[in-house]
Amino acid sequence: AMAARIEEIPYVDTAAVHRRLMAGVQIDVTERVPFAVVDSDGHAAVVDHALRVLQAGEGTSPLPRLVVGKAISLQPGTFLGDASTRAMRDDDDALVAEHVLPVALAQDKYGQLIATMRGTGIRILLGYDDDLPKKIPLINPILAQLERKGRPIAAIDLRAPNTPVVVYKTR
């Protein structure tokens, strides 16, 4: 019962309580690791990879942002169970696995994924998740080619992966 109460603390993943000789007690705790900041309806919360809300607010480290279009409860200790938040977490995992490091992920009004790149602010319009594995490997080669040209880029549209479109910033 003591371990279960300790595991109710948002930052605690697992807890084990062991009795020791001479009426001693040892408590082993595994902490949860912050993964992202979820923005929902003007509120923000830090979550771990399992989408458990660890704390309300922004957090202290430069975590990626998952911008959820609808209002969801961000009560510390709860798990976010909506499909769009889980999908954005999985999309972030897929992007990071290919060395694409977004600072934010969001969905447009049609539910299509938009990634904003860390450092440059370039928006990558990825569309729906159905062909995301085909689109992600295109990002870094396109960015590398465009970086050499030196023109400021606003966005890369990969919604149609066979015909990527580059949108340049107007001066």
mmCIF file of C-alpha atoms in Angstrom:
data_model
loop_
_atom_site.group_PDB
_atom_site.id
_atom_site.type_symbol
_atom_site.label_atom_id
_atom_site.label_comp_id
_atom_site.label_asym_id
_atom_site.label_seq_id
_atom_site.Cartn_x
_atom_site.Cartn_y
_atom_site.Cartn_z
ATOM 1 C CA ALA A 1 0.000 0.000 0.000
ATOM 2 C CA MET A 2 2.871 2.349 0.789
ATOM 3 C CA ALA A 3 4.445 1.758 -2.642
ATOM 4 C CA ALA A 4 1.115 2.456 -4.360
ATOM 5 C CA ARG A 5 0.768 5.778 -2.519
ATOM 6 C CA ILE A 6 4.313 6.763 -3.486
ATOM 7 C CA GLU A 7 3.603 5.892 -7.144
ATOM 8 C CA GLU A 8 0.750 8.419 -7.097
ATOM 9 C CA ILE A 9 3.394 11.172 -7.024
ATOM 10 C CA PRO A 10 3.552 12.380 -10.658
ATOM 11 C CA TYR A 11 7.348 12.152 -11.064
ATOM 12 C CA VAL A 12 7.507 8.604 -9.615
ATOM 13 C CA ASP A 13 7.408 5.733 -12.104
ATOM 14 C CA THR A 14 7.859 2.773 -9.765
ATOM 15 C CA ALA A 15 8.325 2.407 -6.033
ATOM 16 C CA ALA A 16 9.286 -0.622 -3.974
ATOM 17 C CA VAL A 17 9.251 -0.762 -0.185
ATOM 18 C CA HIS A 18 11.508 -3.267 1.607
ATOM 19 C CA ARG A 19 11.560 -4.068 5.316
ATOM 20 C CA ARG A 20 15.011 -4.295 6.865
ATOM 21 C CA LEU A 21 16.244 -5.687 10.146
ATOM 22 C CA MET A 22 15.837 -3.620 13.269
ATOM 23 C CA ALA A 23 12.582 -2.009 12.034
ATOM 24 C CA GLY A 24 14.249 -0.320 9.081
ATOM 25 C CA VAL A 25 12.578 0.479 5.772
ATOM 26 C CA GLN A 26 14.174 0.972 2.378
ATOM 27 C CA ILE A 27 12.233 2.687 -0.418
ATOM 28 C CA ASP A 28 13.500 2.316 -3.992
ATOM 29 C CA VAL A 29 12.076 4.813 -6.466
ATOM 30 C CA THR A 30 12.409 5.073 -10.240
ATOM 31 C CA GLU A 31 11.731 8.564 -11.539
ATOM 32 C CA ARG A 32 9.896 9.518 -14.697
ATOM 33 C CA VAL A 33 11.868 11.512 -17.276
ATOM 34 C CA PRO A 34 10.324 14.668 -18.799
ATOM 35 C CA PHE A 35 9.699 14.173 -22.513
ATOM 36 C CA ALA A 36 7.716 17.134 -23.837
ATOM 37 C CA VAL A 37 5.528 20.097 -23.016
ATOM 38 C CA VAL A 38 1.909 19.665 -24.073
ATOM 39 C CA ASP A 39 0.008 22.855 -24.936
ATOM 40 C CA SER A 40 -3.769 22.628 -24.754
ATOM 41 C CA ASP A 41 -6.230 25.505 -24.866
ATOM 42 C CA GLY A 42 -3.817 28.062 -23.397
ATOM 43 C CA HIS A 43 -2.477 25.735 -20.695
ATOM 44 C CA ALA A 44 0.784 23.793 -20.653
ATOM 45 C CA ALA A 45 2.129 20.768 -18.790
ATOM 46 C CA VAL A 46 5.310 18.700 -18.775
ATOM 47 C CA VAL A 47 4.725 15.025 -19.638
ATOM 48 C CA ASP A 48 6.885 11.915 -19.781
ATOM 49 C CA HIS A 49 7.030 9.514 -22.728
ATOM 50 C CA ALA A 50 4.046 7.552 -21.391
ATOM 51 C CA LEU A 51 2.155 10.902 -21.510
ATOM 52 C CA ARG A 52 1.754 11.125 -17.740
ATOM 53 C CA VAL A 53 1.398 14.744 -16.674
ATOM 54 C CA LEU A 54 4.350 15.466 -14.376
ATOM 55 C CA GLN A 55 3.711 19.118 -13.599
ATOM 56 C CA ALA A 56 1.684 22.047 -14.792
ATOM 57 C CA GLY A 57 3.582 24.780 -16.617
ATOM 58 C CA GLU A 58 6.493 25.005 -18.993
ATOM 59 C CA GLY A 59 9.278 23.081 -17.268
ATOM 60 C CA THR A 60 12.883 24.197 -17.140
ATOM 61 C CA SER A 61 14.551 22.465 -20.071
ATOM 62 C CA PRO A 62 14.129 22.919 -23.832
ATOM 63 C CA LEU A 63 11.640 20.109 -24.321
ATOM 64 C CA PRO A 64 9.745 19.713 -27.601
ATOM 65 C CA ARG A 65 6.206 21.087 -27.619
ATOM 66 C CA LEU A 66 3.173 19.073 -28.630
ATOM 67 C CA VAL A 67 0.411 21.536 -29.459
ATOM 68 C CA VAL A 68 -2.976 19.878 -29.050
ATOM 69 C CA GLY A 69 -5.828 21.687 -30.786
ATOM 70 C CA LYS A 70 -8.568 20.718 -28.361
ATOM 71 C CA ALA A 71 -8.890 21.236 -24.629
ATOM 72 C CA ILE A 72 -7.666 18.265 -22.586
ATOM 73 C CA SER A 73 -7.137 17.897 -18.860
ATOM 74 C CA LEU A 74 -3.546 18.548 -17.815
ATOM 75 C CA GLN A 75 -3.958 17.581 -14.156
ATOM 76 C CA PRO A 76 -0.602 16.374 -12.705
ATOM 77 C CA GLY A 77 -0.560 12.607 -12.212
ATOM 78 C CA THR A 78 -3.044 11.824 -14.987
ATOM 79 C CA PHE A 79 -2.263 10.140 -18.289
ATOM 80 C CA LEU A 80 -3.165 11.823 -21.583
ATOM 81 C CA GLY A 81 -5.149 9.247 -23.485
ATOM 82 C CA ASP A 82 -6.390 11.100 -26.555
ATOM 83 C CA ALA A 83 -5.349 9.693 -29.910
ATOM 84 C CA SER A 84 -3.949 12.932 -31.363
ATOM 85 C CA THR A 85 -1.492 13.436 -28.477
ATOM 86 C CA ARG A 86 -0.329 9.806 -28.703
ATOM 87 C CA ALA A 87 0.070 10.181 -32.471
ATOM 88 C CA MET A 88 2.172 13.347 -32.059
ATOM 89 C CA ARG A 89 4.377 11.575 -29.510
ATOM 90 C CA ASP A 90 4.900 8.709 -31.961
ATOM 91 C CA ASP A 91 5.561 11.181 -34.798
ATOM 92 C CA ASP A 92 8.185 12.931 -32.666
ATOM 93 C CA ASP A 93 9.842 9.556 -32.008
ATOM 94 C CA ALA A 94 9.922 8.834 -35.755
ATOM 95 C CA LEU A 95 11.410 12.259 -36.540
ATOM 96 C CA VAL A 96 14.091 12.032 -33.843
ATOM 97 C CA ALA A 97 15.026 8.515 -35.010
ATOM 98 C CA GLU A 98 15.902 10.078 -38.394
ATOM 99 C CA HIS A 99 17.879 12.940 -36.738
ATOM 100 C CA VAL A 100 15.172 15.515 -37.402
ATOM 101 C CA LEU A 101 14.814 17.558 -34.220
ATOM 102 C CA PRO A 102 11.582 19.531 -34.058
ATOM 103 C CA VAL A 103 11.017 22.178 -31.421
ATOM 104 C CA ALA A 104 7.240 21.820 -31.827
ATOM 105 C CA LEU A 105 4.652 19.554 -33.389
ATOM 106 C CA ALA A 106 1.111 20.666 -34.114
ATOM 107 C CA GLN A 107 -1.812 19.759 -36.314
ATOM 108 C CA ASP A 108 -3.547 22.154 -38.677
ATOM 109 C CA LYS A 109 -7.331 22.470 -38.761
ATOM 110 C CA TYR A 110 -7.519 19.359 -40.986
ATOM 111 C CA GLY A 111 -5.445 17.200 -38.614
ATOM 112 C CA GLN A 112 -2.294 17.321 -40.744
ATOM 113 C CA LEU A 113 1.068 17.334 -38.962
ATOM 114 C CA ILE A 114 3.298 20.421 -38.916
ATOM 115 C CA ALA A 115 6.796 20.243 -37.400
ATOM 116 C CA THR A 116 8.739 23.396 -36.546
ATOM 117 C CA MET A 117 12.502 22.886 -36.673
ATOM 118 C CA ARG A 118 14.751 23.691 -33.741
ATOM 119 C CA GLY A 119 17.000 26.689 -34.282
ATOM 120 C CA THR A 120 15.784 27.710 -37.726
ATOM 121 C CA GLY A 121 12.019 27.915 -37.168
ATOM 122 C CA ILE A 122 11.431 26.313 -40.569
ATOM 123 C CA ARG A 123 8.018 24.689 -40.717
ATOM 124 C CA ILE A 124 7.801 21.217 -42.235
ATOM 125 C CA LEU A 125 4.304 20.466 -43.543
ATOM 126 C CA LEU A 126 4.041 16.678 -43.272
ATOM 127 C CA GLY A 127 0.351 16.080 -43.873
ATOM 128 C CA TYR A 128 -1.282 12.903 -42.595
ATOM 129 C CA ASP A 129 0.559 10.105 -40.806
ATOM 130 C CA ASP A 130 -0.214 7.424 -43.390
ATOM 131 C CA ASP A 131 2.956 7.993 -45.429
ATOM 132 C CA LEU A 132 5.138 9.674 -42.795
ATOM 133 C CA PRO A 133 7.938 7.039 -43.082
ATOM 134 C CA LYS A 134 8.281 8.014 -46.743
ATOM 135 C CA LYS A 135 8.448 11.760 -45.986
ATOM 136 C CA ILE A 136 10.804 11.938 -43.001
ATOM 137 C CA PRO A 137 13.954 10.774 -44.874
ATOM 138 C CA LEU A 138 13.471 13.680 -47.319
ATOM 139 C CA ILE A 139 13.781 16.422 -44.684
ATOM 140 C CA ASN A 140 17.527 16.512 -43.916
ATOM 141 C CA PRO A 141 18.711 16.208 -47.565
ATOM 142 C CA ILE A 142 16.367 19.037 -48.608
ATOM 143 C CA LEU A 143 17.519 21.211 -45.700
ATOM 144 C CA ALA A 144 21.181 20.510 -46.521
ATOM 145 C CA GLN A 145 20.719 21.523 -50.169
ATOM 146 C CA LEU A 146 18.802 24.667 -49.297
ATOM 147 C CA GLU A 147 21.287 25.685 -46.614
ATOM 148 C CA ARG A 148 23.999 25.957 -49.265
ATOM 149 C CA LYS A 149 21.874 28.299 -51.362
ATOM 150 C CA GLY A 150 21.637 30.769 -48.492
ATOM 151 C CA ARG A 151 18.072 31.944 -49.104
ATOM 152 C CA PRO A 152 15.873 32.179 -45.997
ATOM 153 C CA ILE A 153 13.301 29.372 -45.923
ATOM 154 C CA ALA A 154 9.844 29.678 -44.368
ATOM 155 C CA ALA A 155 8.546 26.139 -44.948
ATOM 156 C CA ILE A 156 9.001 22.850 -46.730
ATOM 157 C CA ASP A 157 5.787 21.218 -47.900
ATOM 158 C CA LEU A 158 6.075 17.428 -47.979
ATOM 159 C CA ARG A 159 2.361 16.655 -48.033
ATOM 160 C CA ALA A 160 2.931 15.249 -51.531
ATOM 161 C CA PRO A 161 6.299 13.480 -51.020
ATOM 162 C CA ASN A 162 6.926 12.987 -54.742
ATOM 163 C CA THR A 163 6.799 16.758 -55.305
ATOM 164 C CA PRO A 164 8.219 18.636 -52.289
ATOM 165 C CA VAL A 165 7.694 22.395 -52.340
ATOM 166 C CA VAL A 166 9.978 24.958 -50.706
ATOM 167 C CA VAL A 167 8.459 28.232 -49.512
ATOM 168 C CA TYR A 168 11.004 31.031 -49.188
ATOM 169 C CA LYS A 169 10.665 33.970 -46.804
ATOM 170 C CA THR A 170 9.822 37.245 -48.469
ATOM 171 C CA ARG A 171 12.252 40.024 -47.774
#
